[in-house]
CSV table of C-alpha atoms in Angstrom, one decimal:
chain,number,residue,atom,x,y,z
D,1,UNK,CA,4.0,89.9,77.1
D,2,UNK,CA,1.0,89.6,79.3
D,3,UNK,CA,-2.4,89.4,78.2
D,4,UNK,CA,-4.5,92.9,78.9
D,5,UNK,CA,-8.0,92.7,79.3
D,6,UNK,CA,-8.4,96.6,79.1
D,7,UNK,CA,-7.0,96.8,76.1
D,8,UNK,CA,-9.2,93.9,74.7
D,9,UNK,CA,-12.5,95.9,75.8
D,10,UNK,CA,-11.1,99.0,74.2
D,11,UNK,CA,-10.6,97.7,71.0
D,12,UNK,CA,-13.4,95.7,70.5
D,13,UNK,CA,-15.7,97.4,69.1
D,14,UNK,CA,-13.9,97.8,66.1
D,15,UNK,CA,-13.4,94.4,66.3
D,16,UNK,CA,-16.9,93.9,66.2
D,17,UNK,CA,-17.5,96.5,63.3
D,18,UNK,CA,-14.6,94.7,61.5
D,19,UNK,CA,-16.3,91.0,62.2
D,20,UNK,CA,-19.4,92.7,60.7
D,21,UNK,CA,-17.6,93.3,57.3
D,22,UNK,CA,-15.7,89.7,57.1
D,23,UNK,CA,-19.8,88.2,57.2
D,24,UNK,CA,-21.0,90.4,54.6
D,25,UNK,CA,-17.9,89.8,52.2
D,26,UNK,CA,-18.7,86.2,53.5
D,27,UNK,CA,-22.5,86.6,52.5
D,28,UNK,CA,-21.7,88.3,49.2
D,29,UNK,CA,-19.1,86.2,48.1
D,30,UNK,CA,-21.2,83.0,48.4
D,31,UNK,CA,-23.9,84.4,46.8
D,32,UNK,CA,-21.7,85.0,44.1
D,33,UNK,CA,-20.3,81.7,44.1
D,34,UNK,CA,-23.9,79.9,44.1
D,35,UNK,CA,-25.1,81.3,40.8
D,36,UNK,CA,-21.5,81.4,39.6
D,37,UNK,CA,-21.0,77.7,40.2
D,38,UNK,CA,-24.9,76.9,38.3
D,39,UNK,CA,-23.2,78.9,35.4
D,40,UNK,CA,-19.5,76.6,35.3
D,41,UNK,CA,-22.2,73.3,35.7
D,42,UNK,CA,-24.6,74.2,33.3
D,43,UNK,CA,-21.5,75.3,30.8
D,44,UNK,CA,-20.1,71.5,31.5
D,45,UNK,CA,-23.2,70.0,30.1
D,46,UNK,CA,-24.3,72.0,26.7
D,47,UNK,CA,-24.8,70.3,23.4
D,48,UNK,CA,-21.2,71.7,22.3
D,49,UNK,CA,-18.4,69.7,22.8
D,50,UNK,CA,-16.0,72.4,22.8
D,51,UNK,CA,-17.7,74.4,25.2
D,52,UNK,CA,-17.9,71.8,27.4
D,53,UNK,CA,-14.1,71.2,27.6
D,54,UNK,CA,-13.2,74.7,27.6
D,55,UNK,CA,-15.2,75.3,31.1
D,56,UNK,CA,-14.1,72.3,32.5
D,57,UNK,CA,-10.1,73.0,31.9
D,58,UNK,CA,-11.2,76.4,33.3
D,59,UNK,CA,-12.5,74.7,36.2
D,60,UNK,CA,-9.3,73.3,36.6
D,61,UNK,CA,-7.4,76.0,36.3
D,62,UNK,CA,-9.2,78.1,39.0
D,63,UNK,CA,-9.6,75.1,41.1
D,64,UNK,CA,-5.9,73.8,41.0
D,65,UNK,CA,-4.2,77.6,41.7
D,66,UNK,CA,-4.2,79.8,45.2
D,67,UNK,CA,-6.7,82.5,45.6
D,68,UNK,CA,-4.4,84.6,47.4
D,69,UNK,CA,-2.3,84.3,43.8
D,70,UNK,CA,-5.5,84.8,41.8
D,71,UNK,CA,-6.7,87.8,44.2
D,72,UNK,CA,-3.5,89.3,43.4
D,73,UNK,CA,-4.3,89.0,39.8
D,74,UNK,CA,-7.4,90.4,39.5
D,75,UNK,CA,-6.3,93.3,41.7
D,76,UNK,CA,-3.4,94.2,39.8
D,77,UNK,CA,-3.9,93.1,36.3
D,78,UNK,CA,-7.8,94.9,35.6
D,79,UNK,CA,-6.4,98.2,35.9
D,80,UNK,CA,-3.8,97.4,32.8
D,81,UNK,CA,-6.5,97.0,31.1
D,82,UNK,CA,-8.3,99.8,32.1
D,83,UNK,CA,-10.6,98.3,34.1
D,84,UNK,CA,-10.0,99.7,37.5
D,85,UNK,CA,-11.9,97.7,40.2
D,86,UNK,CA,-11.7,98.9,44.2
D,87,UNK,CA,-10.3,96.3,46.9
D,88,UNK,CA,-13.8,94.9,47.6
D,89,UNK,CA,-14.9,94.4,43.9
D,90,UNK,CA,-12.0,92.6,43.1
D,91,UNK,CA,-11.9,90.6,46.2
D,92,UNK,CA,-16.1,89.4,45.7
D,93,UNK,CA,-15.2,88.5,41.8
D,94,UNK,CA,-12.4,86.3,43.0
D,95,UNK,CA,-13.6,84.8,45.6
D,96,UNK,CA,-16.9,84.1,44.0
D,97,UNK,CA,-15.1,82.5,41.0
D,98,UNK,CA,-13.1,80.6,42.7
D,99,UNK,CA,-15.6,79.0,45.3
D,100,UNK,CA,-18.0,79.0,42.4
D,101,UNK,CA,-16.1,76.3,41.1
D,102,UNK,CA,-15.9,74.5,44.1
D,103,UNK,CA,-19.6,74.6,44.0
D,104,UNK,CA,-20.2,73.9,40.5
D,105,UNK,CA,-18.5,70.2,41.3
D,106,UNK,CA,-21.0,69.8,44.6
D,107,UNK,CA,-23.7,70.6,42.3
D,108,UNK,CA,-22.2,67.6,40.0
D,109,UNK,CA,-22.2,65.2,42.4
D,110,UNK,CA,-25.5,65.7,43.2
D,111,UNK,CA,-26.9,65.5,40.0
D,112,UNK,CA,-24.9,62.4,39.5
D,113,UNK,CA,-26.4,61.0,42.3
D,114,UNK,CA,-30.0,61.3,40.8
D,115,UNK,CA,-31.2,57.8,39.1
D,116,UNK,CA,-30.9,57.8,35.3
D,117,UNK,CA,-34.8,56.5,34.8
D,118,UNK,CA,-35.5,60.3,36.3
D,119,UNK,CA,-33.9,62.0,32.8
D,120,UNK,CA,-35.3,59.2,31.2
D,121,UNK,CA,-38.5,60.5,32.4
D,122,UNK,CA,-38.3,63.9,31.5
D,123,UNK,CA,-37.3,63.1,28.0
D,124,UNK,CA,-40.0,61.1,28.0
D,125,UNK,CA,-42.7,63.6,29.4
D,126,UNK,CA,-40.9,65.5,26.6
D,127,UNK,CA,-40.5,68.4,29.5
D,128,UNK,CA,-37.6,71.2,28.0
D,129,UNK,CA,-34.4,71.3,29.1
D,130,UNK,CA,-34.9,74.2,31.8
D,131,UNK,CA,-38.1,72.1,33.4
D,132,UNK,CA,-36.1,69.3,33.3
D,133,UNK,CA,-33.4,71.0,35.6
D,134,UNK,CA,-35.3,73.6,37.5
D,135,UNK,CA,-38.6,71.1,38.6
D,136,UNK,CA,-37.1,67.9,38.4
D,137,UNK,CA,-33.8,67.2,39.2
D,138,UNK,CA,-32.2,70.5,41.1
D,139,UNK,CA,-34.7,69.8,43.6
D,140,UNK,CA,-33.8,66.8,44.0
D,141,UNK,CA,-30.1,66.9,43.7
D,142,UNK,CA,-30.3,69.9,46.6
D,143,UNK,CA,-30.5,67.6,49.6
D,144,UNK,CA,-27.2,65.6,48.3
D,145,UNK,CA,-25.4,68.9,47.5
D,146,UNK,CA,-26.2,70.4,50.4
D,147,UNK,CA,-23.4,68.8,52.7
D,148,UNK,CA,-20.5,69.9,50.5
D,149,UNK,CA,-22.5,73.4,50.2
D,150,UNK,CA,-22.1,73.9,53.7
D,151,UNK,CA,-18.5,73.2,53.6
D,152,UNK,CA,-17.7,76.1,51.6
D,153,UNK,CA,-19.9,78.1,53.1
D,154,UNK,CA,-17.8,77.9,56.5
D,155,UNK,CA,-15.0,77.7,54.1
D,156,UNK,CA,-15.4,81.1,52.4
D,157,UNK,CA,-15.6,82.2,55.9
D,158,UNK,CA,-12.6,81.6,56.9
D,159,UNK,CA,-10.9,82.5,53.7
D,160,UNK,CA,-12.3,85.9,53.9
D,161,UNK,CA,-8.8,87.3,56.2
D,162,UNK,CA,-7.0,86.6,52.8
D,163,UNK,CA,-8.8,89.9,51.4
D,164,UNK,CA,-7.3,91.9,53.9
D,165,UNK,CA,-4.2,91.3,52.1
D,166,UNK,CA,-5.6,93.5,49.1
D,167,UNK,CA,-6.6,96.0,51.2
D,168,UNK,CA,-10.7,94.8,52.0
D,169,UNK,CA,-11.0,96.6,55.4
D,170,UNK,CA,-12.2,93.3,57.4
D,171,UNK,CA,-11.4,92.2,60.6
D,172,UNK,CA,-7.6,90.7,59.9
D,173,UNK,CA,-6.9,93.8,58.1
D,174,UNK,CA,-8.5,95.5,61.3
D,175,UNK,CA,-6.3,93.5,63.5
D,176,UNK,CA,-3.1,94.4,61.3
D,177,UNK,CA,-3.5,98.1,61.6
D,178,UNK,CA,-4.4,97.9,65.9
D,179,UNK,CA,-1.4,95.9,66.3
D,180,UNK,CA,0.5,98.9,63.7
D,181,UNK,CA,-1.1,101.5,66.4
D,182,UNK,CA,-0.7,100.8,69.4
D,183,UNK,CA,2.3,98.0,68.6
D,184,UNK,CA,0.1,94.7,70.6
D,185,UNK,CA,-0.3,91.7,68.5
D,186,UNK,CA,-0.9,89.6,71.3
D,187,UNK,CA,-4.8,90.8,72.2
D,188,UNK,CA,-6.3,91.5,68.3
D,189,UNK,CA,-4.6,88.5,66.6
D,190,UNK,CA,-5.8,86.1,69.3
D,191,UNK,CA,-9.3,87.7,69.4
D,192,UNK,CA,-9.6,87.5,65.2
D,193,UNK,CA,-8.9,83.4,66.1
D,194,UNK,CA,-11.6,83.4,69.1
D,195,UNK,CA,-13.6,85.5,66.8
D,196,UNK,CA,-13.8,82.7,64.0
D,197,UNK,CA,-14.2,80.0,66.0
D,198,UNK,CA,-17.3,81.6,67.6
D,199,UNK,CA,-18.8,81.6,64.5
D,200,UNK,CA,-17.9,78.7,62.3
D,201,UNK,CA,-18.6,76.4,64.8
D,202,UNK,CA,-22.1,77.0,65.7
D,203,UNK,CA,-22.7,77.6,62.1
D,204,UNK,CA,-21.2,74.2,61.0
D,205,UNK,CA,-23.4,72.6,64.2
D,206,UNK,CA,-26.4,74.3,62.6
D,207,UNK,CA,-26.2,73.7,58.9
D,208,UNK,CA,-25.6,69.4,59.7
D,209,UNK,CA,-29.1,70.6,61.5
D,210,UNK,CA,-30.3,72.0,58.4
D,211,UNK,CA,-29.5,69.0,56.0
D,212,UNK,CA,-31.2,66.8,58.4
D,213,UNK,CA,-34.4,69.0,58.0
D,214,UNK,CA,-34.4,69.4,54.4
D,215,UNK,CA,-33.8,65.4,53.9
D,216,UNK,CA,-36.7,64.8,56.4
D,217,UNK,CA,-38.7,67.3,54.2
D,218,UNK,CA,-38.0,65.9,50.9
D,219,UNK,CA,-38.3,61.9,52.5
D,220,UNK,CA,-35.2,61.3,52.1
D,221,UNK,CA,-34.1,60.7,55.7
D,222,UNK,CA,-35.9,60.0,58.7
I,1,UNK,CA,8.9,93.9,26.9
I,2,UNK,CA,7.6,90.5,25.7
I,3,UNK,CA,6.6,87.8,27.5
I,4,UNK,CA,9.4,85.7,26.1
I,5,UNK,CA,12.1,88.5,27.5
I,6,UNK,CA,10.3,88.4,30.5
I,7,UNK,CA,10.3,84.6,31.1
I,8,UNK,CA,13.7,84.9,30.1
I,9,UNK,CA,14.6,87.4,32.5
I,10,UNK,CA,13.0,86.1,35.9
I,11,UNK,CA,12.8,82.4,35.4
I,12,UNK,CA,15.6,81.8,37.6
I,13,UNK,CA,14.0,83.7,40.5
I,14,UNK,CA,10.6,82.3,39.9
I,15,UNK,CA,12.0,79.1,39.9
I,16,UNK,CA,13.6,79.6,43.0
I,17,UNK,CA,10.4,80.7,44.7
I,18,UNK,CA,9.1,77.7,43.5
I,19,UNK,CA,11.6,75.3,44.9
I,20,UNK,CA,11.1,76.9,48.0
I,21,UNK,CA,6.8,76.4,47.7
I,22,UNK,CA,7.8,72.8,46.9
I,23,UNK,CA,9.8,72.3,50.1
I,24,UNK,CA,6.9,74.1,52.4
I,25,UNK,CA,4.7,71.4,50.8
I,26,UNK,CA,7.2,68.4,51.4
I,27,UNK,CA,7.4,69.5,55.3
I,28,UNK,CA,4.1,70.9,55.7
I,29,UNK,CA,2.5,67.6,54.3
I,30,UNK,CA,5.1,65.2,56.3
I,31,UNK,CA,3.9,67.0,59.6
I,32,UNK,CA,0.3,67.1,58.5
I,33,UNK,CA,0.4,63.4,58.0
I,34,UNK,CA,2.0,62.5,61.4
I,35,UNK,CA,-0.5,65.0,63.1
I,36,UNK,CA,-3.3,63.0,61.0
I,37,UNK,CA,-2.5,59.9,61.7
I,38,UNK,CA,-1.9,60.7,65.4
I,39,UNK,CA,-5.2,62.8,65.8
I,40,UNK,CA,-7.0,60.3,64.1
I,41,UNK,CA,-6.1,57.1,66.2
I,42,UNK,CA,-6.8,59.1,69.3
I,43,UNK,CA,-10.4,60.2,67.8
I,44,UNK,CA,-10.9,55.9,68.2
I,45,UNK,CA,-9.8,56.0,71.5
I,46,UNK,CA,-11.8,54.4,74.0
I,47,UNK,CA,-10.8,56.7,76.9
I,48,UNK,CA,-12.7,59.9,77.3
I,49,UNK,CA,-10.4,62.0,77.6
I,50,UNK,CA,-8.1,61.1,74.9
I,51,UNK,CA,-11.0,61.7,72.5
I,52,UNK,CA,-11.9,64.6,73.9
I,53,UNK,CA,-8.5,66.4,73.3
I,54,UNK,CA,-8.7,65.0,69.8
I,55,UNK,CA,-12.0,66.4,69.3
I,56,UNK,CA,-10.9,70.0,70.7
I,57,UNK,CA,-7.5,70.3,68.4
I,58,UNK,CA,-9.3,68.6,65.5
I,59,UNK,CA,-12.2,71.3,66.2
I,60,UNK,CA,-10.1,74.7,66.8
I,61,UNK,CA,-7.9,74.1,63.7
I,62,UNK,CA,-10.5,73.5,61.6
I,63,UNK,CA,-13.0,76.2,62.9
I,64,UNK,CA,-10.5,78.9,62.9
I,65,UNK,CA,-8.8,80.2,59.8
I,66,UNK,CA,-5.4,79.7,58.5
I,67,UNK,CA,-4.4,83.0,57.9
I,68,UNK,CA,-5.2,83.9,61.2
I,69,UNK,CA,-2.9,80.5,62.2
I,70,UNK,CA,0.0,81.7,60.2
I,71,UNK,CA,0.1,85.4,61.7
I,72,UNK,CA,-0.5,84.1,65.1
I,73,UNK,CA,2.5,81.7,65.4
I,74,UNK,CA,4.8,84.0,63.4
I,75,UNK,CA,3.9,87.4,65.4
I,76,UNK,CA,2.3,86.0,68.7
I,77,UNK,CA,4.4,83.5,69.9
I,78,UNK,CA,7.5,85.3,70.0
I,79,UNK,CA,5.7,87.8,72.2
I,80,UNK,CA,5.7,84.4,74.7
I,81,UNK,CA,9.2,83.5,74.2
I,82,UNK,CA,8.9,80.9,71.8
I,83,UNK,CA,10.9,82.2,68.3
I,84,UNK,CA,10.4,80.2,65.5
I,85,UNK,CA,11.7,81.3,61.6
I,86,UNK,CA,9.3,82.5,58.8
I,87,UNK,CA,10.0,79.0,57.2
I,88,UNK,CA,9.6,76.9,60.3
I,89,UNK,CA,6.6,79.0,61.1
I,90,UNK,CA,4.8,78.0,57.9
I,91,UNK,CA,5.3,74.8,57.5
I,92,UNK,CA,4.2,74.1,61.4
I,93,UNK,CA,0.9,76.2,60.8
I,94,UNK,CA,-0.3,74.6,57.4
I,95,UNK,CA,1.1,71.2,58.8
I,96,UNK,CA,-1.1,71.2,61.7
I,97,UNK,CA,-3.7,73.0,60.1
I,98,UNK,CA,-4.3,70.1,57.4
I,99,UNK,CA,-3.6,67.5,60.2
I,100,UNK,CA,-6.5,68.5,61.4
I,101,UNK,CA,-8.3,67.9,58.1
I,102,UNK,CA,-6.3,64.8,57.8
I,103,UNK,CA,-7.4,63.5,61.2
I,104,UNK,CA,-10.9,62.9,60.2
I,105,UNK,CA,-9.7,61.6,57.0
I,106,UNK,CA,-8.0,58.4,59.1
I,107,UNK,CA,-10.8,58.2,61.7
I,108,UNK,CA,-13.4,57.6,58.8
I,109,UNK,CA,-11.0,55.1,57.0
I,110,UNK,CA,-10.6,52.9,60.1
I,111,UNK,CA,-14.1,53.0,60.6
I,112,UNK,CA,-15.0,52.3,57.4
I,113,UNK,CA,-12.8,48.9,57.5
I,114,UNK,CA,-15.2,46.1,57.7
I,115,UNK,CA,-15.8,44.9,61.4
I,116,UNK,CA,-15.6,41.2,60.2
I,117,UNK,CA,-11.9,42.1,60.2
I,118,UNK,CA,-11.5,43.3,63.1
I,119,UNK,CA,-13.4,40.2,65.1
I,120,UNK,CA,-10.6,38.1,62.8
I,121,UNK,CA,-7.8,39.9,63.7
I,122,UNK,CA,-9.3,39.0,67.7
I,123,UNK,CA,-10.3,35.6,66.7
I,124,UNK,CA,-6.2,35.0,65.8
I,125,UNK,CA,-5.2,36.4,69.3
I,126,UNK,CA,-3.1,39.1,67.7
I,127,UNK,CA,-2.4,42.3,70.3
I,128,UNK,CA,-3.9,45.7,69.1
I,129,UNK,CA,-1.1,46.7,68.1
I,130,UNK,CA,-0.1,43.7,65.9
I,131,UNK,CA,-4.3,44.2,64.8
I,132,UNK,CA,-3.8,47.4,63.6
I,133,UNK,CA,-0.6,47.4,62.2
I,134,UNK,CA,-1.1,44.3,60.0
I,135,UNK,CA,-4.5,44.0,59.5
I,136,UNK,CA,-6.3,47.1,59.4
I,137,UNK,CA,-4.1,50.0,58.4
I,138,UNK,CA,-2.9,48.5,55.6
I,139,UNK,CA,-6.6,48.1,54.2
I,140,UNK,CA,-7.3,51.9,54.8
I,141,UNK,CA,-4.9,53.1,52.9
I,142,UNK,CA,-6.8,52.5,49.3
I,143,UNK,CA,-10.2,54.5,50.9
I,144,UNK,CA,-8.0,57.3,52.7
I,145,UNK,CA,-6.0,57.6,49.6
I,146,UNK,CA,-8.3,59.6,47.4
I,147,UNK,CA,-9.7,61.7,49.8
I,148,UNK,CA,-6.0,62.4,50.8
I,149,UNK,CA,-5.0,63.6,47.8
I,150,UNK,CA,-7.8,66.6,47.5
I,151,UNK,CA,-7.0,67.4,51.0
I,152,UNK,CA,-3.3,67.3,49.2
I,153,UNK,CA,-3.4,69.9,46.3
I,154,UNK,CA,-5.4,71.9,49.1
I,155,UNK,CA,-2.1,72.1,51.2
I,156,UNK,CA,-0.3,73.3,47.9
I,157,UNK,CA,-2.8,75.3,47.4
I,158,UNK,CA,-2.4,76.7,51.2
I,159,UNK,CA,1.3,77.2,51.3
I,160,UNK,CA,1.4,80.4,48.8
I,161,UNK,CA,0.0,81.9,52.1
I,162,UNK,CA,3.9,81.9,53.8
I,163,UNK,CA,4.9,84.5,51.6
I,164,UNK,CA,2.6,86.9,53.8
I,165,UNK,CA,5.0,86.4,56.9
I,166,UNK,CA,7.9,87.0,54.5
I,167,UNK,CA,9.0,83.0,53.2
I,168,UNK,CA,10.5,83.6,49.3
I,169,UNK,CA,8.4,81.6,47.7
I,170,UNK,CA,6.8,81.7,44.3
I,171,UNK,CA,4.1,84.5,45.8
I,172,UNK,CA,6.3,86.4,47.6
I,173,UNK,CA,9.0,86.3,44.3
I,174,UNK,CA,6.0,87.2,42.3
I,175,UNK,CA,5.0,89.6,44.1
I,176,UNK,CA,8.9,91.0,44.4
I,177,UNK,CA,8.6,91.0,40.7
I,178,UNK,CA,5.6,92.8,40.7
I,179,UNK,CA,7.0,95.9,42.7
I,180,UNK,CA,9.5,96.3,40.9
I,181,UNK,CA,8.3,95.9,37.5
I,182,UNK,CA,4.6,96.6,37.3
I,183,UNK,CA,4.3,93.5,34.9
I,184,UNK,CA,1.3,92.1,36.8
I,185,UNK,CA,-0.4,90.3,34.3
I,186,UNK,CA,3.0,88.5,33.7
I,187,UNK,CA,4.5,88.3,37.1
I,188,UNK,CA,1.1,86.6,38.5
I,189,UNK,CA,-0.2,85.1,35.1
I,190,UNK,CA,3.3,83.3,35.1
I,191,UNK,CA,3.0,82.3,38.8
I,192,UNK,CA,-0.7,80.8,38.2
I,193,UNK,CA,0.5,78.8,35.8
I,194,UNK,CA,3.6,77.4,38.0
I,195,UNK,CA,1.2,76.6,40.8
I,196,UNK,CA,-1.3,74.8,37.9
I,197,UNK,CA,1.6,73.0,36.3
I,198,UNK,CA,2.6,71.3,40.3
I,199,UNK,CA,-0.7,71.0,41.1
I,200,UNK,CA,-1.8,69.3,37.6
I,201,UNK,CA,0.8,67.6,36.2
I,202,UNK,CA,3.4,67.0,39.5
I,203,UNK,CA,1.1,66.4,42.4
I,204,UNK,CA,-2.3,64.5,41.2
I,205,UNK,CA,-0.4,62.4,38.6
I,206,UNK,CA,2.4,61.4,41.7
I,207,UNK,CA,-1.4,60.5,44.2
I,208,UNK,CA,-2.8,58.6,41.8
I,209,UNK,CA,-0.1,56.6,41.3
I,210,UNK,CA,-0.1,55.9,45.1
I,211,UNK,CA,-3.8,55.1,45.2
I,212,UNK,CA,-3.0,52.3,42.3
I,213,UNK,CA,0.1,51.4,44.3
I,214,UNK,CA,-2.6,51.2,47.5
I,215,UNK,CA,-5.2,49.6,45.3
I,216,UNK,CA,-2.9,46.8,44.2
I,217,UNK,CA,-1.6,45.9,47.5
I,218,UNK,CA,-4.9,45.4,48.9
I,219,UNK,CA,-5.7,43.2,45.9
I,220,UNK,CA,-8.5,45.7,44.8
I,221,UNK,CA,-7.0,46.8,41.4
């Protein structure tokens, strides 16, 4: 089968449409994951023993299993309970939770990575718990987490073609039903690799860019 | 229907599918490690161009996504002449997928042995290749290990992606199950906990046994 480059200009603009939807369930997915990740952290490191355990084996759990197996269970078990969520809603809870966990362990790292005398301040300064986190040490434990940060934002990026599989119109699922049309694989599968490569590899060039910026900012590196 | 009934009823499939997971992880990970370790050495080449065609490989396999991987190997490369099984298909995709992964894994290692050994291993007049065989490869193993074993439950992890170019494994048996019975929250509830169980109390306990292993060898433990 030979590569046909009229073809290729035909279908890409709905290519392009498609690549637009694959950032924004990119976009919102991480956003999701961000705050979802503080939540799984902060539920690590409450008062209550119990609670404590229960998020971490949670953690576990969600961490240790597929999201393709997880975005199937969402999907299809909701609507037994009579909660019926669409394609998309499904897919940004999933994906959210499970790269929230992800992040919740970056976040870890980097607060294990601050020097004990800094709580010892705070408790000192007799500062609240929330000041203690939100003015001492996340800003601090940022430029640490920020490497691992960037890792899963490429790497919800490129797990977003695994939504298609629930039926999230993105550009996979875009390249499934032109290859079902016009029966050529060859041109949209090879252009949904190209496609990814142009963007996760200028974004991963930029965001080592970025964490040298905010270290210099914060005086941590020159 | 209870659950019971139900685990009764299609444990034998599931625990086909899973058998068959099990072997996509045993080849994916033996091809991912010889990819690795391959990748890797070239990465500390000092020819140009053998880095450079690291670099690229390690680059496109880690900048494009797996899914897209999978589905091009399985549905494009037969358009070129090149037919490969649904099995073979997976393994080779997540296996050089994770190679990639794994490459950087055993560039960092090497680099982070110490360079005292290396001017040692010179100082004895041993060849490179008696240098790195004997001397430093055997001391990377105990810093590669643990970053090998999250790159490890990753690949598990990865491989319930095969059952989407049609390889019976526990997701595509699951979601068999799920067609025909509309069970979902058992079919995949059961399924999550079959991946959890490998990846919990198979997989990690086996690594960390390995990194001891590593540890002790080096004298480290």
């Amino acid at each position: 089968m030979e590569w046909r480059w009229d073809f290729t200009i035909e279908i890409l603009p709905r290519m392009l449409s498609a690549m637009l939807n694959t950032l924004l369930a990119a976009g919102i997915g991480y956003t999701i994951a961000l705050v979802v990740g503080l939540i799984f952290l902060l539920g690590q490191r409450t008062k209550f023993r119990l609670c404590n355990w229960i998020v971490r084996e949670c953690v576990e759990f969600i961490r240790s299993t597929p999201l393709i197996v997880q975005l199937f269970f969402v999907y299809f078990v909701a609507p037994q309970f009579g909660l019926v969520l669409s394609a998309w809603v499904s897919a940004m809870l999933t994906i959210g939770l499970h790269y929230g966990t992800y992040l919740s362990e970056v976040y870890r790292g980097g607060l294990e990575a601050i020097p004990r005398g800094q709580w010892e301040a705070c408790r000192a300064l007799n500062l609240s718990p929330a000041r203690t986190y939100f003015r001492v040490l996340i800003p601090q434990a940022l430029p640490a987490s920020l490497p691992g940060m960037g890792n899963y934002l490429v790497g919800i990026f490129k797990d977003t073609p695994m939504l298609s599989t629930i039926g999230v119109v993105e550009l996979m699922h875009t390249a499934n039903a032109l290859g079902a049309e016009t029966y050529r694989y060859l041109e949209p599968y090879t252009m949904v690799g190209f496609m990814f490569l142009i963007i996760s590899l200028p974004t991963a060039a930029w965001l080592r860019k970025f964490e040298r910026y905010v270290g210099r900012s914060m005086g941590i590196t020159k | 229907m209870s659950y019971l009934d139900f685990v009764i009823e299609y444990l034998p499939k599931l625990a086909g599918g899973a058998y068959i997971t099990a072997l996509q992880l045993v080849c994916a990970s033996a091809l991912a490690i010889v990819v690795s370790l391959v990748f890797g050495l070239m990465r500390l080449s000092r020819l140009g161009v053998t880095r450079g065609i690291a670099t690229v490989y390690i680059e496109f396999f880690r900048g494009t996504s797996l899914l897209v991987q999978l589905y091009w190997i399985y549905y494009v490369l037969p358009l070129m002449g090149i037919k490969l099984g649904a099995f073979e298909s997976g393994f080779i995709a997540i296996g050089l997928n994770f190679g990639a992964y794994g490459a950087e894994i055993v560039r960092g290692s090497i680099e982070a042995v110490p360079k005292g050994q290396w001017e040692a291993a010179v100082a004895l007049n041993m060849s490179p290749g008696q240098r790195m065989r004997r001397i430093i490869i055997p001391q990377t193993f105990p810093i590669l290990l643990p970053p090998a074993s999250n790159l490890m439950v990753e690949l598990l992890k990865a491989t319930a992606l095969v059952a989407l170019i049609t390889v019976v494994d526990l997701m595509f048996v699951a979601k068999q199950i799920n067609a025909t019975t509309w069970l979902s929250a058992q079919t995949f509830g059961t399924a999550l906990i079959v991946y959890y169980a490998m990846a919990r109390f198979v997989l990690t306990p086996f690594l960390r046994w390995l990194e001891v292993l590593a540890a002790r060898k080096v004298g480290k433990a």
